[in-house]
Coordinates of C-alpha atoms and ligand atoms in Angstrom, one line a residue:
X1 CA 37.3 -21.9 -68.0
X2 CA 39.1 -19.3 -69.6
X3 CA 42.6 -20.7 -71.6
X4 CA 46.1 -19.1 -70.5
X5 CA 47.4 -18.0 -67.5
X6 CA 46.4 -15.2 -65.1
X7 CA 48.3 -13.0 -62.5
X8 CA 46.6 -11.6 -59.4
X9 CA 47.8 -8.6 -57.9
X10 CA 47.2 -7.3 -54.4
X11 CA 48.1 -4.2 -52.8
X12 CA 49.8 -4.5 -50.0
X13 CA 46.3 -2.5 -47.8
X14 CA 44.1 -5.2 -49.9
X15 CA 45.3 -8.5 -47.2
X16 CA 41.6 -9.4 -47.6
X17 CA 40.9 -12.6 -46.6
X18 CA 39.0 -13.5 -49.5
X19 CA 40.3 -11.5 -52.1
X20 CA 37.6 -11.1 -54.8
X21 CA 40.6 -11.2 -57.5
X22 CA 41.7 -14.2 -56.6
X23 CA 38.1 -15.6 -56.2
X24 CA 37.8 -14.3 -59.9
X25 CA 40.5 -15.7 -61.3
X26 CA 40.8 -19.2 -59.4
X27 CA 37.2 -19.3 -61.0
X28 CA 38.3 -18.7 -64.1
X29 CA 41.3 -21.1 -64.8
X30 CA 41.9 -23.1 -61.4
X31 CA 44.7 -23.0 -59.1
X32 CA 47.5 -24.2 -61.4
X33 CA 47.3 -21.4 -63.9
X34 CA 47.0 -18.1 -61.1
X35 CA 49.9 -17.1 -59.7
X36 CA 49.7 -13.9 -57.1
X37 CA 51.6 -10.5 -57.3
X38 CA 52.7 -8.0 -54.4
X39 CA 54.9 -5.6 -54.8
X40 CA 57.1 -3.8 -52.7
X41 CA 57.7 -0.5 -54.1
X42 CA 60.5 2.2 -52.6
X43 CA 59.0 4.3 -54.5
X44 CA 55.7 4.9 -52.7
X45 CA 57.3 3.7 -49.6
X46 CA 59.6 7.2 -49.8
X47 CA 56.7 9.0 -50.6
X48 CA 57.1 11.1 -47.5
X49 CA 59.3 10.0 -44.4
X50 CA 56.9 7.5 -42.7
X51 CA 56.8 6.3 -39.5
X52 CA 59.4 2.9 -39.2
X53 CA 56.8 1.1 -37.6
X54 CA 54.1 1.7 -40.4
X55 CA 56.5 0.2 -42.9
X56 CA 57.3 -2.6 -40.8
X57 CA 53.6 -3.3 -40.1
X58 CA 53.0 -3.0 -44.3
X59 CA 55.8 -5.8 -45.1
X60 CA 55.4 -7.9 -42.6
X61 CA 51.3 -8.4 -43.6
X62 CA 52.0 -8.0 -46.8
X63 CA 54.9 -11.1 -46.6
X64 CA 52.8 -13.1 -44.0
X65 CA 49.9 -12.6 -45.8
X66 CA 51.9 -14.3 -48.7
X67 CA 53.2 -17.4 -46.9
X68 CA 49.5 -17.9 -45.9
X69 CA 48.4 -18.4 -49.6
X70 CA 51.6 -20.3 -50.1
X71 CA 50.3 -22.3 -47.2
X72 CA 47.4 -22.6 -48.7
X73 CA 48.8 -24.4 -52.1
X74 CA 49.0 -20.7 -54.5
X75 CA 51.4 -19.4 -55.8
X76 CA 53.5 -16.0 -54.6
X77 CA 55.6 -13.3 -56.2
X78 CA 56.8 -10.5 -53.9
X79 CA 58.7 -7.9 -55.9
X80 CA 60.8 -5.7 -54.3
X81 CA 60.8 -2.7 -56.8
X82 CA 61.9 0.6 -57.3
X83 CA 57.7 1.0 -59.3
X84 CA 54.8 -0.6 -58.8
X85 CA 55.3 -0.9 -62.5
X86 CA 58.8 -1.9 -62.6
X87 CA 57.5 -5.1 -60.3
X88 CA 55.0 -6.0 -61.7
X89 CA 56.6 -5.7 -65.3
X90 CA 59.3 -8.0 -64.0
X91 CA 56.5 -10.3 -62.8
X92 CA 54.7 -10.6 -66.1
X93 CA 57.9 -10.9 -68.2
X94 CA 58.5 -14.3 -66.0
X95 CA 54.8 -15.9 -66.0
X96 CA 53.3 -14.4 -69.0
X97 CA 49.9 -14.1 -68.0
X98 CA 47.4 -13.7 -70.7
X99 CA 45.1 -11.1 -68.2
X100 CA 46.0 -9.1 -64.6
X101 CA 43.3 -9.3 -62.4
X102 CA 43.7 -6.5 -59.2
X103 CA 40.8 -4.9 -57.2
X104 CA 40.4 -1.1 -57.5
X105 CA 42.9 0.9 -55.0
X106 CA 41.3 3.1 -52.2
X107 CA 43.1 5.6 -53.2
X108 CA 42.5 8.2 -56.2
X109 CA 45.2 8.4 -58.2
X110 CA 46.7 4.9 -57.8
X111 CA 42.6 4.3 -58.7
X112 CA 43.1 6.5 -62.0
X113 CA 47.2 4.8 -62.7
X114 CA 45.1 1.3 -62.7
X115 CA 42.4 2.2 -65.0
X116 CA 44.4 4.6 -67.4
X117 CA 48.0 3.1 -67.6
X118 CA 48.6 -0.5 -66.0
X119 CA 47.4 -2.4 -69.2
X120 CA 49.4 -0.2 -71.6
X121 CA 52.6 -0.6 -69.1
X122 CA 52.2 -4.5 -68.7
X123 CA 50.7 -5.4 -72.6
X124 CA 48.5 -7.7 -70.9
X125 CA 44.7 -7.1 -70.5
X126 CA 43.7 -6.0 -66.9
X127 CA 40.7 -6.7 -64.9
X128 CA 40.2 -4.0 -62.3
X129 CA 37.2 -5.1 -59.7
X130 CA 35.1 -3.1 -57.4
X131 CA 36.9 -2.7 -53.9
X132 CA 35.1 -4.4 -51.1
X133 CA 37.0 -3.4 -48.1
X134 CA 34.2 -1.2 -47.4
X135 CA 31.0 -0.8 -47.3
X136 CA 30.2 1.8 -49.2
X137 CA 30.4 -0.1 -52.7
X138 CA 28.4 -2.7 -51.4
X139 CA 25.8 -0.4 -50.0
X140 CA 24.8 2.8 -51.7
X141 CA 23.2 4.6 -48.9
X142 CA 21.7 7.2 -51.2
X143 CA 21.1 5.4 -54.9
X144 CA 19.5 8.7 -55.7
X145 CA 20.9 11.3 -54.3
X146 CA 21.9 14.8 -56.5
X147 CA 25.8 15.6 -57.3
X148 CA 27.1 18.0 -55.1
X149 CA 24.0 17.3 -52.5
X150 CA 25.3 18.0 -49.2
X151 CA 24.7 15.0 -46.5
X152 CA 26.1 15.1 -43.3
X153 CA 27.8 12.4 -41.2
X154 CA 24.2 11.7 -38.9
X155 CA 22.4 11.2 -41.8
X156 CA 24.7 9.0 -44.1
X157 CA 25.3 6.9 -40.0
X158 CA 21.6 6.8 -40.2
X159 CA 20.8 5.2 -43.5
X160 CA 23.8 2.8 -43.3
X161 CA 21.9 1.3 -39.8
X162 CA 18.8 1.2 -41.7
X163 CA 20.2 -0.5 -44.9
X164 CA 22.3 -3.1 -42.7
X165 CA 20.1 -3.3 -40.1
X166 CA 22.6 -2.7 -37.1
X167 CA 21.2 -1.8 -33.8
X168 CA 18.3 -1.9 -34.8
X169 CA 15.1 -3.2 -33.8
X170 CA 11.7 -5.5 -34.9
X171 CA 10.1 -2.1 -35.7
X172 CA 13.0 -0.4 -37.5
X173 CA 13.6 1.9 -35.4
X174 CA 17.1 2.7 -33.8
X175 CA 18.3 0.0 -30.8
X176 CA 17.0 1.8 -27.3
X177 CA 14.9 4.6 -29.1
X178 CA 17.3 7.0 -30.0
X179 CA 20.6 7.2 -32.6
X180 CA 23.4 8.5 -30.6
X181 CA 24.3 8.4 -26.6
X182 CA 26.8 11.0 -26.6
X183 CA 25.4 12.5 -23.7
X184 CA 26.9 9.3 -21.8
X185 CA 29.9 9.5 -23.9
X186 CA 32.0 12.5 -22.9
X187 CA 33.2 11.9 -19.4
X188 CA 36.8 12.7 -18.5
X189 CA 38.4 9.7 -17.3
X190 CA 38.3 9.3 -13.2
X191 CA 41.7 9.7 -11.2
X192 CA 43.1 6.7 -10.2
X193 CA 41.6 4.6 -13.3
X194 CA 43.9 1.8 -14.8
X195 CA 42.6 1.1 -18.4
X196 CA 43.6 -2.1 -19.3
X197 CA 46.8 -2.3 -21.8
X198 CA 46.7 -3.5 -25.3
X199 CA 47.9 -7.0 -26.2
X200 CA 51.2 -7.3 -27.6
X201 CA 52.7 -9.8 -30.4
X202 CA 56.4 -10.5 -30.1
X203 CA 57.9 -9.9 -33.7
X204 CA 58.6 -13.4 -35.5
X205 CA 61.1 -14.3 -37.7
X206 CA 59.5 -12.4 -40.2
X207 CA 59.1 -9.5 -38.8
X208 CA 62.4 -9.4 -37.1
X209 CA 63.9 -9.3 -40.7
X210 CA 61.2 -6.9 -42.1
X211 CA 62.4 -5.1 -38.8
X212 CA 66.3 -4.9 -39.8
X213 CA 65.3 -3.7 -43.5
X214 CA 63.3 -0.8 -42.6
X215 CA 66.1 0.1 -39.8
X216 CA 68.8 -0.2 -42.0
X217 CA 67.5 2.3 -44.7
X218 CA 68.1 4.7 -42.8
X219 CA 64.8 7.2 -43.3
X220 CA 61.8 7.3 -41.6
X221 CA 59.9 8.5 -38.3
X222 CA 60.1 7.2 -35.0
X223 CA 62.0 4.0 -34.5
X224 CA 60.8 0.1 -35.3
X225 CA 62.0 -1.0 -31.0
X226 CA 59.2 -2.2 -29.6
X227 CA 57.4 -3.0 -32.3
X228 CA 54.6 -5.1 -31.1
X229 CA 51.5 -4.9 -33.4
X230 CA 49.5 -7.7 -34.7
X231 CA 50.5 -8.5 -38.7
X232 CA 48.5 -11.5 -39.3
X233 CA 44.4 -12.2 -39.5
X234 CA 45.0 -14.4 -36.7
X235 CA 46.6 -11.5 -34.4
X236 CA 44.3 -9.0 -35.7
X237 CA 41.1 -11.2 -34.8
X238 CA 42.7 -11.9 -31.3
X239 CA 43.5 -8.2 -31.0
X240 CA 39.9 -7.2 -31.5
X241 CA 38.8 -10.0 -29.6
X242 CA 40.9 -8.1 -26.1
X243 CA 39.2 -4.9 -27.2
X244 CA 35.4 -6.8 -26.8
X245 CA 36.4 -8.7 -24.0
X246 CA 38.2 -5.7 -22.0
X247 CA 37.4 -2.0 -23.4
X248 CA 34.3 -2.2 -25.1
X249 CA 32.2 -1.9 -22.2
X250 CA 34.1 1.2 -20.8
X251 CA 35.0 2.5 -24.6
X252 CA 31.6 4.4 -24.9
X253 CA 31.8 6.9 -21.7
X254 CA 35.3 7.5 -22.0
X255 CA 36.2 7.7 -25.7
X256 CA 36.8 11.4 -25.4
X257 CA 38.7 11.1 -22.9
X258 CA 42.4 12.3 -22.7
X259 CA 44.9 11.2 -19.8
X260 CA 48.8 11.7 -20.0
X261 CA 49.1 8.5 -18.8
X262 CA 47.2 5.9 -20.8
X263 CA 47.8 6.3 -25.1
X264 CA 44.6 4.5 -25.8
X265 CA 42.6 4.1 -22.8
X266 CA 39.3 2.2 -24.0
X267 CA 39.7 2.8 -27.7
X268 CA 40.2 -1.0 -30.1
X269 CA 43.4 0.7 -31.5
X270 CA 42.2 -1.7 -34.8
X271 CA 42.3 0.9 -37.2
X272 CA 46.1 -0.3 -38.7
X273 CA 44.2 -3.8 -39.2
X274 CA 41.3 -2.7 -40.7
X275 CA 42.8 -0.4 -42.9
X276 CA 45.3 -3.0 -44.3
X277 CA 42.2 -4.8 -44.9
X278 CA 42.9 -7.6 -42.3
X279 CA 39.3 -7.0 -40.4
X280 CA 36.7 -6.4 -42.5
X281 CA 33.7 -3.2 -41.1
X282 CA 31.2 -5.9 -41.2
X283 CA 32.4 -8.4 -38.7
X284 CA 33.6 -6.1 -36.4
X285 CA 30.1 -3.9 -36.1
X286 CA 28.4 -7.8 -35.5
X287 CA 30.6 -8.9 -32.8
X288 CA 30.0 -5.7 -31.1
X289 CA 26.3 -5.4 -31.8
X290 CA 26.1 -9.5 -30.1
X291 CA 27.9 -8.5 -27.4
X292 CA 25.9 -5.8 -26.4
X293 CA 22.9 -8.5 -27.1
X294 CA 24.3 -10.5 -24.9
X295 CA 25.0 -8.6 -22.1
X296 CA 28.8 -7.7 -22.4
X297 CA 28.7 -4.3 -22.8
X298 CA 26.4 -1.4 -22.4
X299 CA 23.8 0.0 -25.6
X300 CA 26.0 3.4 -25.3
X301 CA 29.3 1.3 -25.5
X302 CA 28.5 -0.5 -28.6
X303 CA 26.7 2.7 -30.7
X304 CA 29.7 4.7 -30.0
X305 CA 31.9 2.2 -31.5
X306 CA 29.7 1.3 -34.5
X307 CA 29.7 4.8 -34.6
X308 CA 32.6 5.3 -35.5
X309 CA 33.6 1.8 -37.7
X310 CA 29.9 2.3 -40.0
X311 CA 29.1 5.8 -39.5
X312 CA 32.6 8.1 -39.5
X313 CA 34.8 5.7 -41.3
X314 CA 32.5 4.6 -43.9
X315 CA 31.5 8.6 -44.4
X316 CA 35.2 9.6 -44.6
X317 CA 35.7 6.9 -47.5
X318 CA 32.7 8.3 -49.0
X319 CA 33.2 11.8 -48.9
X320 CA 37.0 11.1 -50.3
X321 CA 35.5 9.8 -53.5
X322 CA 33.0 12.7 -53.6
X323 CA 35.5 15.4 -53.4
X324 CA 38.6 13.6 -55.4
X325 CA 40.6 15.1 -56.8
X326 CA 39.7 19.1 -55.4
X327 CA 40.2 18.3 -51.7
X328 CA 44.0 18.3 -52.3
X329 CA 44.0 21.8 -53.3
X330 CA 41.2 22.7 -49.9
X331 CA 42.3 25.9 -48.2
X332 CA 38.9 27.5 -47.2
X333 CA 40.6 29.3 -44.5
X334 CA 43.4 30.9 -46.2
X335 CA 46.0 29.3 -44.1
X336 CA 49.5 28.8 -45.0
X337 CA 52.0 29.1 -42.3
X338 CA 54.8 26.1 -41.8
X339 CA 53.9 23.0 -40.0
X340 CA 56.1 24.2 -36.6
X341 CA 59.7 22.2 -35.8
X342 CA 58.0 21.1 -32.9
X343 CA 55.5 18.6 -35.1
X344 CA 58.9 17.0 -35.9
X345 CA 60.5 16.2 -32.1
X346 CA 57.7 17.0 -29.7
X347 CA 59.9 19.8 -28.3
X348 CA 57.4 21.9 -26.9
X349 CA 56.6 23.5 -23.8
X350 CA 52.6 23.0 -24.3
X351 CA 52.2 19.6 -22.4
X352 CA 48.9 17.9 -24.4
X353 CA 50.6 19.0 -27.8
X354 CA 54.1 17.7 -26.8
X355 CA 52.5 14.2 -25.1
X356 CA 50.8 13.7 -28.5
X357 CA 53.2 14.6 -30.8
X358 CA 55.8 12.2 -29.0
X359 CA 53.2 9.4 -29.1
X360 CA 52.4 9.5 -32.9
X361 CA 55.9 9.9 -33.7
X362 CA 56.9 7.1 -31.1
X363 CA 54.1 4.5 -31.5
X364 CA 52.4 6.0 -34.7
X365 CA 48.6 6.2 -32.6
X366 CA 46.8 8.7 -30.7
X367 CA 43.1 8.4 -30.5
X368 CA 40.7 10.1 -32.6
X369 CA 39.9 12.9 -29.7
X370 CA 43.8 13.9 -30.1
X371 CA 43.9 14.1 -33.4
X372 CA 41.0 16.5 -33.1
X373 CA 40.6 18.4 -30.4
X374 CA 44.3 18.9 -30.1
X375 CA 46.5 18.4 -33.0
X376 CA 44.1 19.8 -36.3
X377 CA 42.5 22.2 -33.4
X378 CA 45.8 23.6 -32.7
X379 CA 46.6 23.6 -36.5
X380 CA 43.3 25.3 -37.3
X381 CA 44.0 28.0 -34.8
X382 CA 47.4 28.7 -35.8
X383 CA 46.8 28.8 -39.7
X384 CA 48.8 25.9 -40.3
X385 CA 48.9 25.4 -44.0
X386 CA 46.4 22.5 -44.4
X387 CA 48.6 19.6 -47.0
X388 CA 51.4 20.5 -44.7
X389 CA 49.3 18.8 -41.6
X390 CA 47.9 16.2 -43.9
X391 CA 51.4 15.0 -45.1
X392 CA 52.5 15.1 -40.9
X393 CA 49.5 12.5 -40.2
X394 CA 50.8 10.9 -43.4
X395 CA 53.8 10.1 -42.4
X396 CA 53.3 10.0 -38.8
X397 CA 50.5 7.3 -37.9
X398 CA 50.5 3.5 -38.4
X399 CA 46.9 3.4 -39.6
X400 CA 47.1 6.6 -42.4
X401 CA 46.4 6.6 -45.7
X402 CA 45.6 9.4 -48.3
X403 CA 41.4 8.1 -48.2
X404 CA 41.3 8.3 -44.6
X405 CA 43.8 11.6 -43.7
X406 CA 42.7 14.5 -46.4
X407 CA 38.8 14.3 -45.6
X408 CA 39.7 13.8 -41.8
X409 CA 42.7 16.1 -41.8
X410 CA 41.7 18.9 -44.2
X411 CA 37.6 18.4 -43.9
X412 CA 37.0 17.4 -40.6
X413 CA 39.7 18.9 -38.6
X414 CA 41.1 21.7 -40.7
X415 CA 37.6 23.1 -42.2
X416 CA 39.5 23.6 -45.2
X417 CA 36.6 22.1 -47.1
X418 CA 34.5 25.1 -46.8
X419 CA 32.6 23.0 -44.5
X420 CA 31.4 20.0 -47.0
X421 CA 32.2 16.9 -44.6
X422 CA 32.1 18.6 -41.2
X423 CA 29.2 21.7 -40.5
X424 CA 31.6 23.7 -38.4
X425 CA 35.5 24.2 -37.6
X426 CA 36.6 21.8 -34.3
X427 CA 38.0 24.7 -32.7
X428 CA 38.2 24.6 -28.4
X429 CA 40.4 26.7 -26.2
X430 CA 42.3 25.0 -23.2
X431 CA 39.1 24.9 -21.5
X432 CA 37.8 21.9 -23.6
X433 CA 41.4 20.3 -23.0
X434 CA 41.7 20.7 -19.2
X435 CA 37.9 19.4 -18.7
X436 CA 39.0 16.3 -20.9
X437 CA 42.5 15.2 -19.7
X438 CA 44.8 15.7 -17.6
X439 CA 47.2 17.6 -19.5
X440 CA 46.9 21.0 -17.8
X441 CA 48.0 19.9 -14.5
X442 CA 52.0 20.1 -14.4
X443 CA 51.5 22.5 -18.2
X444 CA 54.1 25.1 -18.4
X445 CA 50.6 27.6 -19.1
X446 CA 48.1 28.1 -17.2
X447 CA 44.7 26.9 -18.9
X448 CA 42.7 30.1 -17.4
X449 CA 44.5 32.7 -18.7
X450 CA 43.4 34.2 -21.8
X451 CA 46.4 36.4 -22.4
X452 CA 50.3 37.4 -20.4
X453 CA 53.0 35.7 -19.5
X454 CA 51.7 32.5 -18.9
X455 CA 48.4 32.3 -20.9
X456 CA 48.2 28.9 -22.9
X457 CA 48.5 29.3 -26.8
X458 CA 45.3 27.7 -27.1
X459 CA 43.4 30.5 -25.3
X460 CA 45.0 33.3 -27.5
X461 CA 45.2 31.8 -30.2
X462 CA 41.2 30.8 -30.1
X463 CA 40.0 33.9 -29.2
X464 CA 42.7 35.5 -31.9
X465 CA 40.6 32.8 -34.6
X466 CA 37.1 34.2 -33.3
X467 CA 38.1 37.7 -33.8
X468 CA 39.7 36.9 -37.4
X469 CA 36.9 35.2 -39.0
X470 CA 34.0 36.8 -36.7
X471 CA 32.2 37.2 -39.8
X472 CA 31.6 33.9 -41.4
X473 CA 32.1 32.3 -38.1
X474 CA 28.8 34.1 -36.9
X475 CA 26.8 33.0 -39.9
X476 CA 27.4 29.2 -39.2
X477 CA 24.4 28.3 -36.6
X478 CA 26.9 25.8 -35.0
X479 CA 29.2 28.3 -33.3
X480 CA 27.0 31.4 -33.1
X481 CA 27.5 31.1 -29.4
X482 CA 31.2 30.9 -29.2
X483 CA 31.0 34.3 -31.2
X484 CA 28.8 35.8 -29.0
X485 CA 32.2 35.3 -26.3
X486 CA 33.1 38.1 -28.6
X487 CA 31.6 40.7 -26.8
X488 CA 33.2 40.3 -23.3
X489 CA 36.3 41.3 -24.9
X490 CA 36.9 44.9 -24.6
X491 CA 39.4 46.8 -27.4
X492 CA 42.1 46.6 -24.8
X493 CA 41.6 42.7 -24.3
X494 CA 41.5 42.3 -28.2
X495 CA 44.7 43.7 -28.8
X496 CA 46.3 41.8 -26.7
X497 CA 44.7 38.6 -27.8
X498 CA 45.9 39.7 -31.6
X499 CA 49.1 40.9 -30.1
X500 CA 50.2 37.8 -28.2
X501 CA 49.0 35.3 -31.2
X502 CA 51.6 37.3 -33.7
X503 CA 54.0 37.0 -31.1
X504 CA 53.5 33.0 -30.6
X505 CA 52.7 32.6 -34.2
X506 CA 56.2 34.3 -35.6
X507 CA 58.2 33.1 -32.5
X508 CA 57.1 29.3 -33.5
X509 CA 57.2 29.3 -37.3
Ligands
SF4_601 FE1 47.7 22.3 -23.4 FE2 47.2 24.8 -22.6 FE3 46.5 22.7 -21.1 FE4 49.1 23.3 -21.5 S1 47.6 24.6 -20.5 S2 48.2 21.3 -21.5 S3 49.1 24.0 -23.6 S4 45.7 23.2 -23.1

């Protein structure tokens, strides 16, 4: 046992059940002598102006997370602070610790603050262990690979099956014979289709107060009425639990889906929880893979969600801490125009873009096919300057953080990456969109016109992209074919297209 006392800190997206600091340092000098850290810092929560309901869904874990350990006999500081280090200075100036024990942040630069500066700002020594909240860092998919060796998402999906053995079988060889269903996965969802709603938890005490704090400050997206989002392990478990018991076994054929009525049709909507670290990857790719063993839900149903949870969010993390710190600075396509007012109120006349808008800046979600194939695809087309878009997700959704949003936001859906985490720009016209949802029907555009009056912004402004890049858009095997389109446009029917896009592009600045 080691002799004087140690602190614990945990960042407020670290609500790990077992928290491998406080493993560490119970193990080290007992109960009696830890005592845990959170801070609260207005600092980092001014950062930007994030969504109310993201800062009430931090607190309230973070503070029910702490009455659990309390619960559970430890000891609890939470520091409201104007720093992480102003709190956590004021913490060791009352319990003089003789070492800080925290697990490294997810994040790059509060990463690089823990390792360079903590120790010298506290006086104390500082144990910084390897994060666990995913499973990259547990598993190194590719012990050997080169620097700077390219590896895209298939592959990396493919070796974390094989190293964890999910979905697969006796022979080691993919569940059902093949890696990916997505030829059962891309249906439009049927008229007349009710997906069932997500569960909702009635804000407690805590939460009420966390509620009145973030409402009283005054700044901030959206609005914290209606909150309703789990903020315990207990909530988050049951939450997941509804998603197995009622969307899983739709979630596969319609995940692409779109519908103006339904937010998040078949999806889990876990994404907050896990990212706060109250679900761990692990547990949630098991219970899937048992229930499709057991018969409650479909082979295509459960790849497409492990999918996603082991293979895109596991790659994202990964590709983040390949590309740290450069991908800040990505702008492979040159782009630099103004995020439009519209990302700000939802004031547009475009129907899909307005419907999403409102629901991130109301609820903080939209599924991952909005994000895509309408919000970075319509930032994409219209040379959106790429941090600009990053720091709107930022702000904007309840389950965003800096890992997750620049290699999703500027890599995946900007391209701004030069094409090192996704092989081609996620570019569609309103053709993709109106096959996909429902949006189109009532639009104040009409989805088949290219260019006039009415044309929707997507169309012009797609064919406008084509005709500005044709070049290195034709040398990228992935979208030789929408190039090709190229050549049913006459000169006439190119002008226009360049034409209208100015027009839209200036008009909406
Ligand atoms: Fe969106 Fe265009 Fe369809 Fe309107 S017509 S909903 S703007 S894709």
């Amino acid at each position: 046992m080691m002799n004087g006392k140690i602190s614990v800190w945990i960042l407020g997206d670290q609500l790990l059940e077992r928290h491998p600091a406080l493993v560490a340092a119970e193990a080290a000098v007992g109960r009696e002598d830890l005592r845990l850290v959170m801070v609260e810092s207005r600092q980092r929560t001014g950062k930007l102006p994030y969504q109310r309901k993201k800062l009430v869904l931090l607190f309230s874990a973070m503070r029910h997370y702490a009455a659990e350990l309390r619960r559970q006999g430890y000891q609890v500081d939470i520091v409201q602070a104007t720093t992480f280090a102003e709190g956590l200075r004021q913490h060791v100036l009352s319990w003089q610790p003789v070492q800080l024990i925290t697990m490294a942040a997810s994040e790059y630069a509060g990463r690089r603050w823990q390792q360079e500066q903590l120790a010298s700002l506290l006086g104390v020594d500082v144990k910084i262990l390897p994060n666990t909240q995913f499973l990259i860092g547990q598993i190194d998919p590719f012990p050997d690979l080169a620097p700077g060796k390219r590896v895209v998402m298939e592959t990396f999906y493919h070796q974390m099956r094989r190293r964890t053995g999910v979905l697969m079988d006796a022979n080691g060889q993919p569940e059902g014979g093949q890696w990916n269903f997505d030829a059962a996965n891309r249906k439009p969802l049927p008229k007349g289709i009710q997906p069932p709603a997500l569960p909702a938890f009635a804000p407690d005490e805590i939460t009420k107060k966390v509620m009145e704090e973030v409402e009283s400050a005054g700044r901030g997206l959206g609005t914290v009425d209606g909150f309703d989002l789990a903020v315990t392990r207990e909530q988050a478990l049951a939450a997941f639990d509804d998603f197995l018991a009622n969307r899983l076994p739709a979630f596969g054929p319609y995940e692409d889906a779109m519908s103006s009525h339904h937010r998040t049709l078949y999806h889990s909507a876990v994404s907050p929880y896990l990212n706060l670290g109250l679900l761990e990857p692990l547990e949630l790719v098991h219970a899937a893979e048992q229930a499709y063993h057991e018969g409650r839900a479909p082979l295509n149903s459960v790849e497409g969600f492990v999918r996603q949870v082991m293979g895109w969010r596991e790659y994202i993390y990964w590709q983040y801490w390949r590309h740290m710190p450069g991908l800040i600075e990505a702008n492979a396509w040159d782009a630099h125009r103004s995020l439009p007012s519209y990302f700000w109120d939802g004031q547009t006349e475009m129907r899909c873009l307005r419907h999403a808008i409102r629901r991130a800046l109301d609820t903080g979600y939209t599924h991952h096919i909005e994000r895509l194939m309408l919000l970075t695809n319509f930032c994409l087309l219209a040379g959106i300057e790429p941090m600009a878009v990053n720091n709107w997700f930022l702000s904007a959704y309840v389950d965003a953080y800096e890992w997750v949003m620049l290699p999703n936001v500027l890599g995946m859906g900007l391209n701004a990456d030069g094409g090192q985490i996704a092989t081609k720009p996620y570019i569609a016209s309103a053709n993709y969109i109106d096959k996909m949802s429902d949006y189109c029907q009532g639009c104040h555009y009409d989805p088949k016109q290219r260019t006039g009056t009415d044309a929707c912004p997507f169309n012009f402004l797609y064919w406008n992209f084509l005709l500005e890049n044709e070049q290195p858009l034709r040398a990228n095997p992935r979208l030789g074919n929408a190039v090709l389109g190229l050549r049913y446009l006459d000169e006439e029917e190119r002008r226009r297209v360049r034409d209208q896009a100015q027009r839209f592009l200036s008009e909406t600045a």
